[in-house]
């Protein structure tokens, strides 16, 4: 089809040049790519053509009328300024309330939808007056008894507001639009209201353009038609050739009609059914499982074409929806080394610099939400390069507890830095924060790593934190002070300045800065804009192409939009995406002006006409004369897995080629049809891998018959295979389960009782947390109310402060008579604790915090009253008594406890309170608890080693008192639940219990020490699951219970299971 038209074009140009050798010939084309192709075709056929001007219609219009408009003081509407014009028109033409569009006029996507409708109207040469006249006709059809239009429209809008519409998808019309009937029937009052408002907005938009002395593309075409009609000589053409247009709107037709009156005009228009069809043997059809696999098969066909002696620039890939394939083509072609060129470059938003700007904007829009800021910094090409992994910044920001807000970023990073500073180069306790070792952890969680490794890790954290602080200060400083409304030039300049300081210079970054500079030029159109308007303008600016299409595709595969590339000559033509809903595209009516209304306005495009245009494009493409045509489609949706329906265009073509009626089943019998299996490496991939990934997968599949040979060549794969076999199929525990042959020696650093409890609960937890020093750093969330950990720390601090002051004031022991004075001191401690928590920003929403504060005050007071009214009189003497905590200056020595096998355990911890009896002979240990009772209230229980803290603290208290020269018999150690549902509950480990359970205690410690030394660090899900969520849950694997049951007979597992028999 197109080759025949080209041949006619060549002969006509030859004849024109023979008749008039130097006269100007205008060759009008729908795209510059087609123009370049035709220029080369004419040069090859005629040896060059003098005074031939290849123009698009906008080029011609600018050539004819651009200078005249400039002399009249009018200028082209700046890029993205149409949004500002539409916003002003909406404000002028749509009332805030009770109007037809009032309920949707302020939605983010309404200006874009309205703009598309107004462009259609203007291209159809339908002015505001025609709309108003149509509204008048609707008024007459409605009759004199109809209610007021705005009232009815308002009611419809109120009903429509409840209709769910997908976010960001204006094309899904609100509910009120579906109520419109054809204007050929009795018109509804709602249609009248809509048409009047649309006419008002249209008129306001035109008035705004006139006020600004600007013109748009339709104005330029219309003015060119007027100039040529008035002064034909201004055209300056001896002949006009119009080639390759599949559709023309009325404004474009008007210009061509004016030109036809000024000079001879010949049209070369492709028509459906005209021209040859490719022979059946030249057509191939590929059904692939998803777009990515579709692109892989396309790449395989192209590589085979090149191997057979073909050139890459003989291949054209024409896409109906380029956005659905752009990423897959980029990834597959670049991995496979296929050279390619886009007919139109990607949008600025798809480049790294453009995406960085959008992420920067999103960070500001989200009030610097932690995830948004980290995503921006991780993606951006920062200058200078920070030399730090973004994962480290993510971890540090989590550790700092940052949620959002510029002040929170800087304040909490500063606080984390102050915590890190004293520890640099030292063995001090790590700073507090999520994931840091708590006071009962016995010091650093990664103690077994050694002081040198810890110091190096802290130094790395310090350097990473310093780099993060610099970048965050730049971002928050540049964007945090942007006002909610201001001059567009000022706002755009500040955004550009921050972007320039943040991002390394590059051509892409330069184009982004150029787009922002274009926003500064909008100052006279919109003196002031809101930040939301600025963000919308940025999105519009980034939608522009990052680069012009290629002037030539020599040596590269051409990839372009179907309408842009029709008429180009490709020996191997590829049309992907041939499924219903994509090619042809799904029919979607304009949400502002439905087809029933458009039919009353001549020249407006209809939604149903889009399918006919798609069919014509398809027929022109396959009839272009290509020697080979490859048609592909994704037979399943890659995201949902649902099957997709091949395009009816494809069925019609196959039916034409075969002469037999086709359906979806018979299509598979077409000789050129093949399906790509849904497997990692189908036969075609194994025969001709596109890239390294397919080559590796193919080799792995080929090696299945003899895996040993393959694994011998790949150490990592062999190790991974061994891990899988050992964990999933071996009946005994192996090193890959956590049974380490060498084990881990007990270090000299004292160990907290909680770590021994953790080993008894799950050796794998102990290994990850204590031996490797791993911590799960969770993403902080917005604090709505005081978190459990913060609540516990607050209550502990308040009780410590209050009881110390009571001791200093001589108000201990507590008695009912001293209670009033004690309450005053307790309130002072509570107020100080509350103020400190508020200063750290951990208290949450003010309303919820007020209730939490009142509840804590009441519950802590109740605990003190219970102490005062206790039947037994105890005198608190020690508060926060530390033992074995080397990072605390006030710590006593570690608890040294010998076991019967000769092992000496050195234990550490922090005792909340030690009370002495009035006679001084007895004492008790109090450990405050602020959560629920975990393992029951039965006294003197060890719970298989999961409850060791009380007996350890009992022993430690005896040692501390003896060291102070005031020895006493420790009567009991007890958990005292001071707040919450279990407030007042006590769980005790008594002296009598110790006398009967010491042997069991020794056995628990011996089994734990033996297991640690022997390297028994396998998961133990039977008891771990009882403690609730585990921070290392993902590391264990989903099949941990099955694996544990399968290996329960292993001697090491049996040995650890002995702990469960100790009550």
Tab-separated table of C-alpha atoms in Angstrom, residues 566-779:
chain	number	residue	atom	x	y	z
A	566	UNK	CA	3.447	4.457	9.479
A	567	UNK	CA	4.881	4.661	6.017
A	568	UNK	CA	8.434	3.787	6.975
A	569	UNK	CA	9.909	0.896	5.036
A	570	UNK	CA	11.046	-2.090	7.141
A	571	UNK	CA	11.840	-5.489	5.614
A	572	UNK	CA	11.140	-7.038	9.021
A	573	UNK	CA	8.070	-5.433	10.572
A	574	UNK	CA	7.060	-6.301	14.154
A	575	UNK	CA	3.706	-5.398	15.735
A	576	UNK	CA	3.541	-6.352	19.442
A	577	UNK	CA	0.636	-6.125	21.876
A	578	UNK	CA	-2.141	-7.460	19.646
A	579	UNK	CA	-4.734	-8.109	22.339
A	580	UNK	CA	-8.227	-6.752	22.771
A	581	UNK	CA	-8.230	-3.660	24.951
A	582	UNK	CA	-4.746	-2.674	23.845
A	583	UNK	CA	-4.769	-2.972	20.049
A	584	UNK	CA	-7.462	-1.961	19.344
A	585	UNK	CA	-7.656	0.169	22.449
A	586	UNK	CA	-10.698	-0.090	24.665
A	587	UNK	CA	-13.417	2.370	23.725
A	588	UNK	CA	-13.645	5.126	26.339
A	589	UNK	CA	-15.932	8.065	25.819
A	590	UNK	CA	-14.828	11.547	26.713
A	591	UNK	CA	-15.993	12.111	30.317
A	592	UNK	CA	-16.956	15.744	29.695
A	593	UNK	CA	-18.790	15.516	26.400
A	594	UNK	CA	-20.276	12.138	25.555
A	595	UNK	CA	-20.654	10.803	22.010
A	596	UNK	CA	-24.419	11.394	22.054
A	597	UNK	CA	-23.737	15.097	22.537
A	598	UNK	CA	-20.775	15.180	20.163
A	599	UNK	CA	-22.940	13.969	17.301
A	600	UNK	CA	-24.845	17.243	17.478
A	601	UNK	CA	-21.593	19.179	16.992
A	602	UNK	CA	-20.067	18.445	13.549
A	603	UNK	CA	-16.378	17.609	13.377
A	604	UNK	CA	-15.916	16.282	16.902
A	605	UNK	CA	-14.167	12.921	17.108
A	606	UNK	CA	-16.198	10.030	18.553
A	607	UNK	CA	-14.875	7.331	20.818
A	608	UNK	CA	-16.191	4.587	18.563
A	609	UNK	CA	-14.210	6.032	15.652
A	610	UNK	CA	-10.980	5.179	17.438
A	611	UNK	CA	-11.450	1.495	16.689
A	612	UNK	CA	-11.831	2.162	12.967
A	613	UNK	CA	-8.682	4.273	13.020
A	614	UNK	CA	-6.785	1.486	14.791
A	615	UNK	CA	-7.961	-0.970	12.147
A	616	UNK	CA	-6.758	1.325	9.356
A	617	UNK	CA	-3.365	1.753	11.048
A	618	UNK	CA	-3.044	-2.010	11.396
A	619	UNK	CA	-3.913	-2.657	7.755
A	620	UNK	CA	-1.542	0.055	6.545
A	621	UNK	CA	1.240	-1.410	8.668
A	622	UNK	CA	0.867	-5.032	7.538
A	623	UNK	CA	0.353	-3.878	3.949
A	624	UNK	CA	3.503	-1.786	3.882
A	625	UNK	CA	5.335	-4.319	1.728
A	626	UNK	CA	7.549	-5.839	4.419
A	627	UNK	CA	9.180	-9.120	3.437
A	628	UNK	CA	8.429	-10.543	6.878
A	629	UNK	CA	5.749	-9.568	9.403
A	630	UNK	CA	5.898	-10.672	13.031
A	631	UNK	CA	2.720	-10.254	15.068
A	632	UNK	CA	2.938	-10.929	18.804
A	633	UNK	CA	0.619	-10.767	21.778
A	634	UNK	CA	0.755	-11.545	25.508
A	635	UNK	CA	-1.672	-14.428	26.024
A	636	UNK	CA	-1.766	-13.909	29.820
A	637	UNK	CA	-1.678	-10.860	32.050
A	638	UNK	CA	1.702	-10.921	33.791
A	639	UNK	CA	0.322	-9.379	36.999
A	640	UNK	CA	-2.970	-11.216	37.472
A	641	UNK	CA	-2.275	-14.404	35.509
A	642	UNK	CA	-5.610	-14.088	33.723
A	643	UNK	CA	-5.777	-15.049	30.034
A	644	UNK	CA	-5.979	-12.299	27.431
A	645	UNK	CA	-7.892	-12.336	24.163
A	646	UNK	CA	-6.017	-11.951	20.856
A	647	UNK	CA	-6.991	-8.935	18.803
A	648	UNK	CA	-9.811	-9.359	16.321
A	649	UNK	CA	-7.537	-7.556	13.840
A	650	UNK	CA	-5.195	-10.540	14.073
A	651	UNK	CA	-8.018	-13.005	13.469
A	652	UNK	CA	-9.255	-10.995	10.478
A	653	UNK	CA	-5.787	-10.922	8.940
A	654	UNK	CA	-5.253	-14.654	9.354
A	655	UNK	CA	-8.715	-15.240	7.917
A	656	UNK	CA	-7.777	-13.153	4.872
A	657	UNK	CA	-4.464	-14.968	4.432
A	658	UNK	CA	-5.900	-18.471	4.756
A	659	UNK	CA	-9.300	-17.942	3.210
A	660	UNK	CA	-10.903	-19.746	6.131
A	661	UNK	CA	-12.984	-18.343	8.966
A	662	UNK	CA	-10.939	-18.104	12.177
A	663	UNK	CA	-11.679	-18.163	15.876
A	664	UNK	CA	-9.394	-18.205	18.911
A	665	UNK	CA	-8.941	-21.983	18.752
A	666	UNK	CA	-8.378	-22.277	15.015
A	667	UNK	CA	-5.808	-19.462	15.205
A	668	UNK	CA	-3.431	-21.958	16.780
A	669	UNK	CA	-3.547	-24.079	13.635
A	670	UNK	CA	-2.203	-21.218	11.504
A	671	UNK	CA	1.190	-22.414	10.136
A	672	UNK	CA	2.988	-19.294	11.346
A	673	UNK	CA	1.572	-19.420	14.892
A	674	UNK	CA	3.608	-20.584	17.860
A	675	UNK	CA	3.221	-20.333	21.622
A	676	UNK	CA	6.006	-19.656	24.094
A	677	UNK	CA	5.763	-22.045	27.071
A	678	UNK	CA	5.447	-20.623	30.560
A	679	UNK	CA	8.778	-21.914	31.855
A	680	UNK	CA	12.102	-20.301	32.789
A	681	UNK	CA	13.850	-21.305	29.581
A	682	UNK	CA	11.637	-22.513	26.727
A	683	UNK	CA	13.228	-24.472	23.882
A	684	UNK	CA	13.813	-21.326	21.826
A	685	UNK	CA	15.707	-19.727	24.711
A	686	UNK	CA	17.841	-22.812	25.197
A	687	UNK	CA	18.663	-22.932	21.480
A	688	UNK	CA	19.387	-19.191	21.179
A	689	UNK	CA	19.711	-17.369	24.543
A	690	UNK	CA	19.140	-13.636	24.296
A	691	UNK	CA	21.257	-12.658	27.282
A	692	UNK	CA	23.408	-14.052	30.074
A	693	UNK	CA	20.415	-14.803	32.280
A	694	UNK	CA	18.813	-17.082	29.708
A	695	UNK	CA	22.189	-18.702	29.053
A	696	UNK	CA	22.668	-19.482	32.751
A	697	UNK	CA	19.123	-20.788	33.174
A	698	UNK	CA	19.517	-22.946	30.061
A	699	UNK	CA	22.768	-24.409	31.350
A	700	UNK	CA	21.210	-25.132	34.704
A	701	UNK	CA	18.279	-26.945	33.069
A	702	UNK	CA	20.615	-28.907	30.806
A	703	UNK	CA	22.586	-29.962	33.876
A	704	UNK	CA	19.586	-31.517	35.611
A	705	UNK	CA	20.447	-34.910	34.209
A	706	UNK	CA	23.946	-34.746	35.695
A	707	UNK	CA	23.930	-32.014	38.349
A	708	UNK	CA	27.300	-32.962	39.739
A	709	UNK	CA	29.132	-31.896	36.588
A	710	UNK	CA	27.482	-28.511	36.556
A	711	UNK	CA	27.852	-27.912	40.284
A	712	UNK	CA	31.528	-28.775	40.093
A	713	UNK	CA	31.976	-25.763	37.819
A	714	UNK	CA	30.034	-23.356	40.016
A	715	UNK	CA	31.063	-23.167	43.652
A	716	UNK	CA	28.271	-20.867	44.723
A	717	UNK	CA	25.590	-22.968	43.103
A	718	UNK	CA	27.090	-26.080	44.657
A	719	UNK	CA	27.045	-24.531	48.097
A	720	UNK	CA	23.468	-23.355	47.674
A	721	UNK	CA	22.389	-26.784	46.485
A	722	UNK	CA	24.089	-28.370	49.477
A	723	UNK	CA	22.281	-25.982	51.805
A	724	UNK	CA	18.915	-26.890	50.310
A	725	UNK	CA	19.598	-30.592	50.444
A	726	UNK	CA	20.862	-30.428	54.020
A	727	UNK	CA	18.009	-28.309	55.332
A	728	UNK	CA	15.158	-29.924	53.469
A	729	UNK	CA	16.120	-33.546	52.935
A	730	UNK	CA	18.688	-34.604	55.526
A	731	UNK	CA	17.279	-36.525	58.571
A	732	UNK	CA	19.955	-35.070	60.845
A	733	UNK	CA	21.062	-31.592	61.772
A	734	UNK	CA	23.875	-30.162	59.665
A	735	UNK	CA	25.918	-26.968	59.654
A	736	UNK	CA	23.304	-25.513	57.333
A	737	UNK	CA	20.690	-26.003	60.052
A	738	UNK	CA	22.867	-24.237	62.611
A	739	UNK	CA	24.830	-27.171	64.064
A	740	UNK	CA	28.333	-25.705	63.946
A	741	UNK	CA	31.055	-28.190	64.669
A	742	UNK	CA	33.508	-25.793	66.321
A	743	UNK	CA	30.979	-23.930	68.441
A	744	UNK	CA	31.499	-20.582	70.116
A	745	UNK	CA	33.559	-20.213	73.291
A	746	UNK	CA	32.025	-18.436	76.235
A	747	UNK	CA	33.760	-15.070	76.266
A	748	UNK	CA	35.024	-13.179	79.262
A	749	UNK	CA	32.380	-10.542	78.720
A	750	UNK	CA	29.525	-11.084	81.195
A	751	UNK	CA	26.279	-12.362	79.750
A	752	UNK	CA	22.805	-11.150	80.618
A	753	UNK	CA	20.263	-13.637	81.913
A	754	UNK	CA	17.979	-12.592	79.072
A	755	UNK	CA	20.493	-13.970	76.544
A	756	UNK	CA	20.530	-17.323	78.314
A	757	UNK	CA	16.741	-17.272	78.248
A	758	UNK	CA	16.902	-16.535	74.542
A	759	UNK	CA	19.240	-19.474	73.944
A	760	UNK	CA	16.893	-21.782	75.801
A	761	UNK	CA	13.984	-20.445	73.756
A	762	UNK	CA	15.716	-20.689	70.373
A	763	UNK	CA	19.463	-21.225	69.849
A	764	UNK	CA	19.211	-19.628	66.400
A	765	UNK	CA	17.919	-16.403	67.969
A	766	UNK	CA	20.914	-16.395	70.292
A	767	UNK	CA	23.314	-16.990	67.417
A	768	UNK	CA	21.962	-14.160	65.289
A	769	UNK	CA	21.566	-11.667	68.103
A	770	UNK	CA	24.460	-12.460	70.467
A	771	UNK	CA	27.131	-14.073	68.285
A	772	UNK	CA	26.591	-12.182	65.021
A	773	UNK	CA	25.149	-9.019	66.558
A	774	UNK	CA	22.268	-8.909	64.074
A	775	UNK	CA	19.361	-6.626	64.807
A	776	UNK	CA	16.099	-6.310	62.898
A	777	UNK	CA	15.741	-2.575	62.355
A	778	UNK	CA	12.072	-1.912	61.707
A	779	UNK	CA	10.713	1.099	59.920
